Amino acid sequence: MRGRRGGSGLGSAVFAIGTPLDPTLQNTVTRGVVSATRIIDGFNFIQSDVPVTQGSSGGPLLDEKVVVVGITHSVIDPAKGSSLNFFIPISDALDFLGLEAAP
């Protein structure tokens, strides 16, 4: 999978791949849109309504061209009626690791 600097714009379709709840459910794909970009505790995050369940953290967030734009990070209290899902922008992850995105 390729990574892209810059990320997806608000309202862009995104897809999350994960392993919800059990390893036998690996490679589950869900779809949503980019809802916002946020700074939380000094870190950048992509907020999306992509359904994400426990066990899917660390999976890729892809754009419509199947380019990685983020990494699944966290879900805020879906028990309150809606879930807020946050993703680490791939550019931040690459910078932190001292890596460059593949062309």
Coordinates of N, CA and C in Angstrom, one line a residue:
M1 N 0.8 -1.2 0.0 CA 0.0 0.0 0.0 C 0.9 1.2 0.0
R2 N 0.5 2.2 -0.7 CA 1.2 3.5 -0.8 C 0.7 4.4 0.3
G3 N 1.5 5.4 0.7 CA 1.0 6.4 1.6 C 1.1 7.8 0.9
R4 N 0.3 8.7 1.4 CA 0.3 10.0 0.8 C 0.4 11.1 1.8
R5 N 1.2 12.1 1.5 CA 1.3 13.3 2.4 C 0.1 14.2 2.0
G6 N -0.4 14.9 3.0 CA -1.5 15.8 2.8 C -2.8 15.4 3.3
G7 N -3.2 14.1 3.0 CA -4.5 13.6 3.6 C -5.7 13.9 2.7
S8 N -6.8 13.5 3.1 CA -8.1 13.7 2.4 C -8.8 14.9 2.9
G9 N -9.5 15.6 2.1 CA -10.2 16.8 2.5 C -11.6 16.4 3.1
L10 N -12.1 17.4 3.8 CA -13.4 17.2 4.5 C -14.5 16.7 3.5
G11 N -15.2 15.8 3.9 CA -16.3 15.2 3.0 C -15.8 14.1 2.1
S12 N -14.5 13.9 2.0 CA -13.9 12.8 1.1 C -14.3 11.5 1.7
A13 N -14.5 10.6 0.7 CA -14.8 9.2 1.1 C -13.5 8.5 1.6
V14 N -13.6 7.7 2.7 CA -12.4 7.0 3.2 C -12.9 5.6 3.6
F15 N -12.0 4.7 3.6 CA -12.2 3.3 3.9 C -11.3 2.8 5.0
A16 N -11.8 2.1 6.0 CA -10.9 1.5 7.1 C -10.9 0.0 6.9
I17 N -9.7 -0.6 7.1 CA -9.6 -2.0 7.1 C -9.1 -2.4 8.5
G18 N -9.8 -3.4 9.0 CA -9.5 -3.8 10.4 C -9.8 -5.2 10.7
T19 N -9.6 -5.6 11.9 CA -9.9 -6.9 12.5 C -10.8 -6.7 13.7
P20 N -12.1 -6.5 13.5 CA -13.0 -6.2 14.6 C -13.2 -7.5 15.5
L21 N -13.0 -7.3 16.8 CA -13.3 -8.2 17.8 C -12.6 -9.6 17.8
D22 N -12.3 -10.1 16.7 CA -11.8 -11.5 16.6 C -10.9 -11.7 15.3
P23 N -9.8 -12.3 15.4 CA -8.9 -12.5 14.3 C -9.6 -13.2 13.1
T24 N -10.6 -14.0 13.3 CA -11.3 -14.6 12.2 C -12.1 -13.6 11.3
L25 N -12.2 -12.4 11.8 CA -13.0 -11.3 11.1 C -12.0 -10.3 10.4
Q26 N -10.7 -10.8 10.2 CA -9.7 -9.9 9.7 C -10.1 -9.4 8.3
N27 N -9.5 -8.3 7.9 CA -9.7 -7.7 6.5 C -11.1 -7.2 6.3
T28 N -11.8 -6.8 7.4 CA -13.2 -6.1 7.3 C -13.0 -4.7 6.8
V29 N -13.8 -4.3 5.8 CA -13.7 -3.0 5.2 C -15.0 -2.2 5.5
T30 N -14.8 -1.0 6.0 CA -16.0 -0.1 6.2 C -15.7 1.2 5.5
R31 N -16.8 2.0 5.2 CA -16.7 3.2 4.5 C -17.3 4.3 5.3
G32 N -16.7 5.5 5.1 CA -17.3 6.7 5.7 C -16.7 8.0 5.0
V33 N -16.8 9.1 5.6 CA -16.3 10.3 5.1 C -15.4 11.0 6.2
V34 N -14.5 11.9 5.7 CA -13.7 12.7 6.6 C -14.6 13.7 7.2
S35 N -14.8 13.8 8.5 CA -15.7 14.7 9.2 C -15.0 16.0 9.6
A36 N -13.7 15.9 10.0 CA -13.0 17.0 10.5 C -11.5 16.6 10.7
T37 N -10.7 17.6 10.9 CA -9.3 17.4 11.4 C -9.3 18.1 12.7
R38 N -8.6 17.4 13.7 CA -8.5 17.9 15.0 C -7.1 17.9 15.6
I39 N -6.9 18.7 16.6 CA -5.6 18.6 17.3 C -6.1 18.3 18.8
I40 N -5.6 17.1 19.2 CA -5.9 16.6 20.6 C -4.6 16.4 21.3
D41 N -4.5 17.0 22.4 CA -3.3 16.8 23.2 C -2.0 17.1 22.4
G42 N -2.1 18.1 21.5 CA -1.0 18.5 20.7 C -0.7 17.6 19.5
F43 N -1.5 16.6 19.2 CA -1.3 15.7 18.1 C -2.5 15.9 17.0
N44 N -2.1 15.8 15.8 CA -3.1 15.9 14.7 C -3.9 14.6 14.5
F45 N -5.1 14.7 14.2 CA -6.0 13.6 14.0 C -7.0 13.9 12.9
I46 N -7.3 12.8 12.1 CA -8.4 12.9 11.1 C -9.6 12.3 11.9
Q47 N -10.7 13.0 11.8 CA -12.0 12.5 12.4 C -12.9 12.0 11.3
S48 N -13.4 10.8 11.4 CA -14.3 10.2 10.4 C -15.5 9.5 11.0
D49 N -16.5 9.3 10.2 CA -17.6 8.5 10.7 C -17.5 7.1 10.2
V50 N -16.3 6.7 9.7 CA -16.1 5.3 9.3 C -16.3 4.4 10.6
P51 N -17.2 3.4 10.5 CA -17.4 2.5 11.6 C -16.1 1.8 11.9
V52 N -15.7 1.9 13.2 CA -14.5 1.2 13.7 C -14.8 0.6 15.0
T53 N -14.5 -0.7 15.1 CA -14.7 -1.4 16.4 C -13.4 -1.9 17.0
Q54 N -13.6 -2.2 18.3 CA -12.4 -2.7 19.1 C -11.7 -3.8 18.3
G55 N -10.4 -3.7 18.3 CA -9.5 -4.6 17.6 C -9.0 -4.2 16.3
S56 N -9.6 -3.0 15.8 CA -9.2 -2.5 14.5 C -8.1 -1.4 14.5
S57 N -7.7 -1.1 15.7 CA -6.7 0.0 15.9 C -5.4 -0.5 15.2
G58 N -4.7 0.5 14.5 CA -3.5 0.2 13.8 C -3.7 -0.1 12.3
G59 N -5.0 -0.3 11.9 CA -5.3 -0.6 10.5 C -5.3 0.6 9.7
P60 N -5.2 0.5 8.4 CA -5.1 1.6 7.5 C -6.4 2.3 7.2
L61 N -6.3 3.6 7.0 CA -7.5 4.4 6.5 C -7.1 4.8 5.1
L62 N -7.9 4.4 4.1 CA -7.6 4.6 2.7 C -8.5 5.6 2.0
D63 N -8.0 6.2 1.0 CA -8.8 7.1 0.2 C -9.4 6.3 -1.0
E64 N -10.1 7.0 -1.9 CA -10.8 6.3 -3.0 C -9.8 5.7 -4.0
K65 N -8.6 6.2 -3.9 CA -7.5 5.6 -4.9 C -6.7 4.5 -4.2
V66 N -7.2 4.0 -3.0 CA -6.5 3.0 -2.2 C -5.1 3.4 -1.8
V67 N -5.0 4.7 -1.4 CA -3.8 5.3 -0.9 C -4.0 5.4 0.6
V68 N -3.0 5.0 1.4 CA -3.1 5.1 2.9 C -3.1 6.6 3.2
V69 N -4.1 7.1 4.0 CA -4.1 8.5 4.4 C -4.0 8.6 6.0
G70 N -4.2 7.4 6.6 CA -4.2 7.4 8.1 C -4.1 6.1 8.7
I71 N -3.9 6.0 10.0 CA -3.8 4.8 10.8 C -4.9 4.9 11.9
T72 N -5.7 3.8 12.0 CA -6.8 3.8 13.0 C -6.2 3.9 14.4
H73 N -6.8 4.9 15.1 CA -6.3 5.2 16.5 C -7.3 4.9 17.6
S74 N -8.4 5.5 17.5 CA -9.3 5.4 18.7 C -10.8 5.7 18.3
V75 N -11.6 5.2 19.2 CA -13.1 5.5 19.1 C -13.5 6.1 20.4
I76 N -14.3 7.1 20.3 CA -14.8 7.8 21.6 C -16.2 7.3 21.8
D77 N -16.5 6.7 22.9 CA -17.7 6.2 23.4 C -18.9 6.1 22.5
P78 N -19.0 5.0 21.7 CA -20.1 4.7 20.9 C -21.4 4.5 21.7
A79 N -21.3 4.2 23.0 CA -22.5 4.0 23.8 C -23.3 5.2 23.9
K80 N -22.8 6.4 23.6 CA -23.5 7.7 23.7 C -24.3 8.0 22.5
G81 N -24.5 7.0 21.6 CA -25.4 7.2 20.5 C -24.7 7.4 19.1
S82 N -23.4 7.9 19.2 CA -22.7 8.0 18.0 C -21.2 7.8 18.3
S83 N -20.5 7.3 17.4 CA -19.0 7.1 17.6 C -18.2 8.1 16.9
L84 N -17.2 8.6 17.6 CA -16.2 9.5 16.9 C -15.0 8.7 16.8
N85 N -14.5 8.6 15.5 CA -13.4 7.7 15.2 C -12.2 8.6 14.8
F86 N -11.1 8.4 15.3 CA -9.9 9.2 15.0 C -8.8 8.4 14.4
F87 N -8.1 9.0 13.5 CA -7.0 8.3 12.8 C -5.8 9.2 12.8
I88 N -4.6 8.6 12.9 CA -3.4 9.4 12.8 C -3.1 9.7 11.3
P89 N -2.9 10.9 10.9 CA -2.5 11.2 9.5 C -1.2 10.4 9.2
I90 N -1.2 9.8 8.0 CA -0.1 9.0 7.6 C 1.2 9.9 7.5
S91 N 1.1 11.1 7.2 CA 2.2 12.0 7.1 C 2.9 12.2 8.5
D92 N 2.1 12.3 9.5 CA 2.6 12.4 10.9 C 3.3 11.1 11.3
A93 N 2.7 10.0 11.0 CA 3.3 8.7 11.3 C 4.6 8.5 10.6
L94 N 4.7 8.9 9.3 CA 5.9 8.8 8.6 C 7.0 9.7 9.1
D95 N 6.6 10.9 9.5 CA 7.6 11.9 10.1 C 8.1 11.3 11.4
F96 N 7.2 10.8 12.2 CA 7.6 10.3 13.5 C 8.6 9.1 13.4
L97 N 8.4 8.3 12.3 CA 9.3 7.1 12.1 C 10.5 7.5 11.3
G98 N 10.6 8.7 10.7 CA 11.7 9.1 9.9 C 11.7 8.4 8.5
L99 N 10.5 8.2 8.0 CA 10.3 7.4 6.7 C 9.7 8.4 5.6
E100 N 9.9 8.0 4.4 CA 9.3 8.7 3.3 C 8.2 7.7 2.6
A101 N 7.1 8.4 2.1 CA 6.1 7.6 1.4 C 6.6 7.1 0.1
A102 N 6.2 5.9 -0.3 CA 6.6 5.3 -1.5 C 5.9 6.1 -2.7
P103 N 6.7 6.3 -3.8 CA 6.1 7.0 -4.9 C 5.0 6.4 -5.6

